[in-house]
Short mmCIF file of C-alpha atoms in Angstrom, two decimals:
data_model
loop_
_atom_site.label_atom_id
_atom_site.label_comp_id
_atom_site.label_asym_id
_atom_site.label_seq_id
_atom_site.Cartn_x
_atom_site.Cartn_y
_atom_site.Cartn_z
CA MET C 1 17.38 -2.35 1.11
CA THR C 2 18.77 -1.81 4.55
CA THR C 3 17.84 -2.85 8.02
CA SER C 4 17.80 0.69 9.34
CA SER C 5 15.93 1.88 12.38
CA ASN C 6 12.99 2.69 10.05
CA THR C 7 12.39 -0.95 9.12
CA PRO C 8 10.21 -1.75 12.18
CA ALA C 9 7.97 1.22 11.35
CA ILE C 10 7.51 -0.06 7.79
CA GLU C 11 6.80 -3.56 9.06
CA GLN C 12 4.26 -2.13 11.51
CA ALA C 13 2.59 -0.18 8.71
CA THR C 14 2.35 -3.22 6.43
CA THR C 15 1.31 -5.94 8.88
CA GLY C 16 -2.30 -4.85 9.08
CA SER C 17 -2.15 -4.69 12.86
CA ALA C 18 -4.61 -2.72 14.94
CA GLU C 19 -1.86 -0.25 15.83
CA PRO C 20 -2.40 3.38 14.82
CA GLU C 21 -1.40 4.06 11.23
CA LEU C 22 1.56 6.25 10.40
CA SER C 23 0.80 9.71 9.04
CA ALA C 24 1.55 10.59 5.43
CA SER C 25 4.46 12.78 6.51
CA GLU C 26 5.95 9.95 8.59
CA LEU C 27 5.67 7.56 5.66
CA ALA C 28 7.13 10.16 3.30
CA SER C 29 10.30 10.21 5.40
CA ILE C 30 10.46 6.45 5.99
CA VAL C 31 10.02 5.24 2.39
CA PRO C 32 13.12 6.92 0.91
CA ALA C 33 15.19 5.88 3.92
CA TYR C 34 14.09 2.27 3.41
CA HIS C 35 15.48 2.51 -0.15
CA ASP C 36 18.85 3.93 0.97
CA GLY C 37 17.80 7.46 0.02
CA ASP C 38 17.26 6.54 -3.66
CA PRO C 39 14.15 8.47 -4.73
CA MET C 40 13.78 6.52 -7.99
CA ALA C 41 13.78 3.19 -6.13
CA ALA C 42 11.21 4.55 -3.67
CA ILE C 43 8.94 5.83 -6.45
CA LYS C 44 9.30 2.58 -8.40
CA ALA C 45 8.37 0.51 -5.34
CA LEU C 46 5.34 2.70 -4.61
CA LEU C 47 4.16 2.49 -8.22
CA GLU C 48 4.59 -1.28 -8.24
CA ASP C 49 2.58 -1.52 -5.01
CA THR C 50 -0.15 0.69 -6.48
CA GLN C 51 -0.31 -1.44 -9.62
CA HIS C 52 -0.56 -4.62 -7.55
CA LEU C 53 -3.31 -3.19 -5.33
CA ARG C 54 -5.32 -2.01 -8.36
CA TYR C 55 -5.05 -5.53 -9.81
CA GLN C 56 -6.22 -7.02 -6.52
CA LEU C 57 -9.14 -4.56 -6.44
CA ALA C 58 -10.12 -5.54 -10.00
CA LEU C 59 -10.08 -9.22 -9.04
CA THR C 60 -12.16 -8.51 -5.96
CA GLN C 61 -14.67 -6.49 -7.96
CA ALA C 62 -15.03 -9.28 -10.51
CA ALA C 63 -15.42 -12.02 -7.90
CA MET C 64 -17.74 -10.23 -5.46
CA SER C 65 -21.49 -10.33 -5.69
CA LYS C 66 -23.52 -7.19 -5.01
CA GLY C 67 -25.61 -9.15 -2.53
CA LEU C 68 -22.55 -9.91 -0.44
CA THR C 69 -21.63 -6.24 -0.22
CA ARG C 70 -25.19 -4.91 -0.10
CA GLY C 71 -24.68 -2.82 -3.22
CA TRP C 72 -21.23 -1.48 -2.41
CA VAL C 73 -18.87 -1.51 -5.41
CA PRO C 74 -15.11 -0.92 -5.06
CA SER C 75 -13.76 2.21 -6.70
CA PHE C 76 -10.38 2.71 -8.34
CA GLU C 77 -10.41 6.45 -7.65
CA ARG C 78 -10.37 8.24 -4.31
#
């Protein structure tokens, strides 16, 4: 990984701040640059993040009561 000029944008996108989110096209150009232009490393990182988030969603679904969410149930699909 490098400390290129794109790093602050990635940090902004991942901090959960109230700042406007980056568009999909902006992220599509930042992610490969963050991985030194290696598309396999970028894809691997995105897949690992997706797997982690799905695991977190499954844990949340198992631990949450329907009363707390007023009937809302998390979904794994868009």
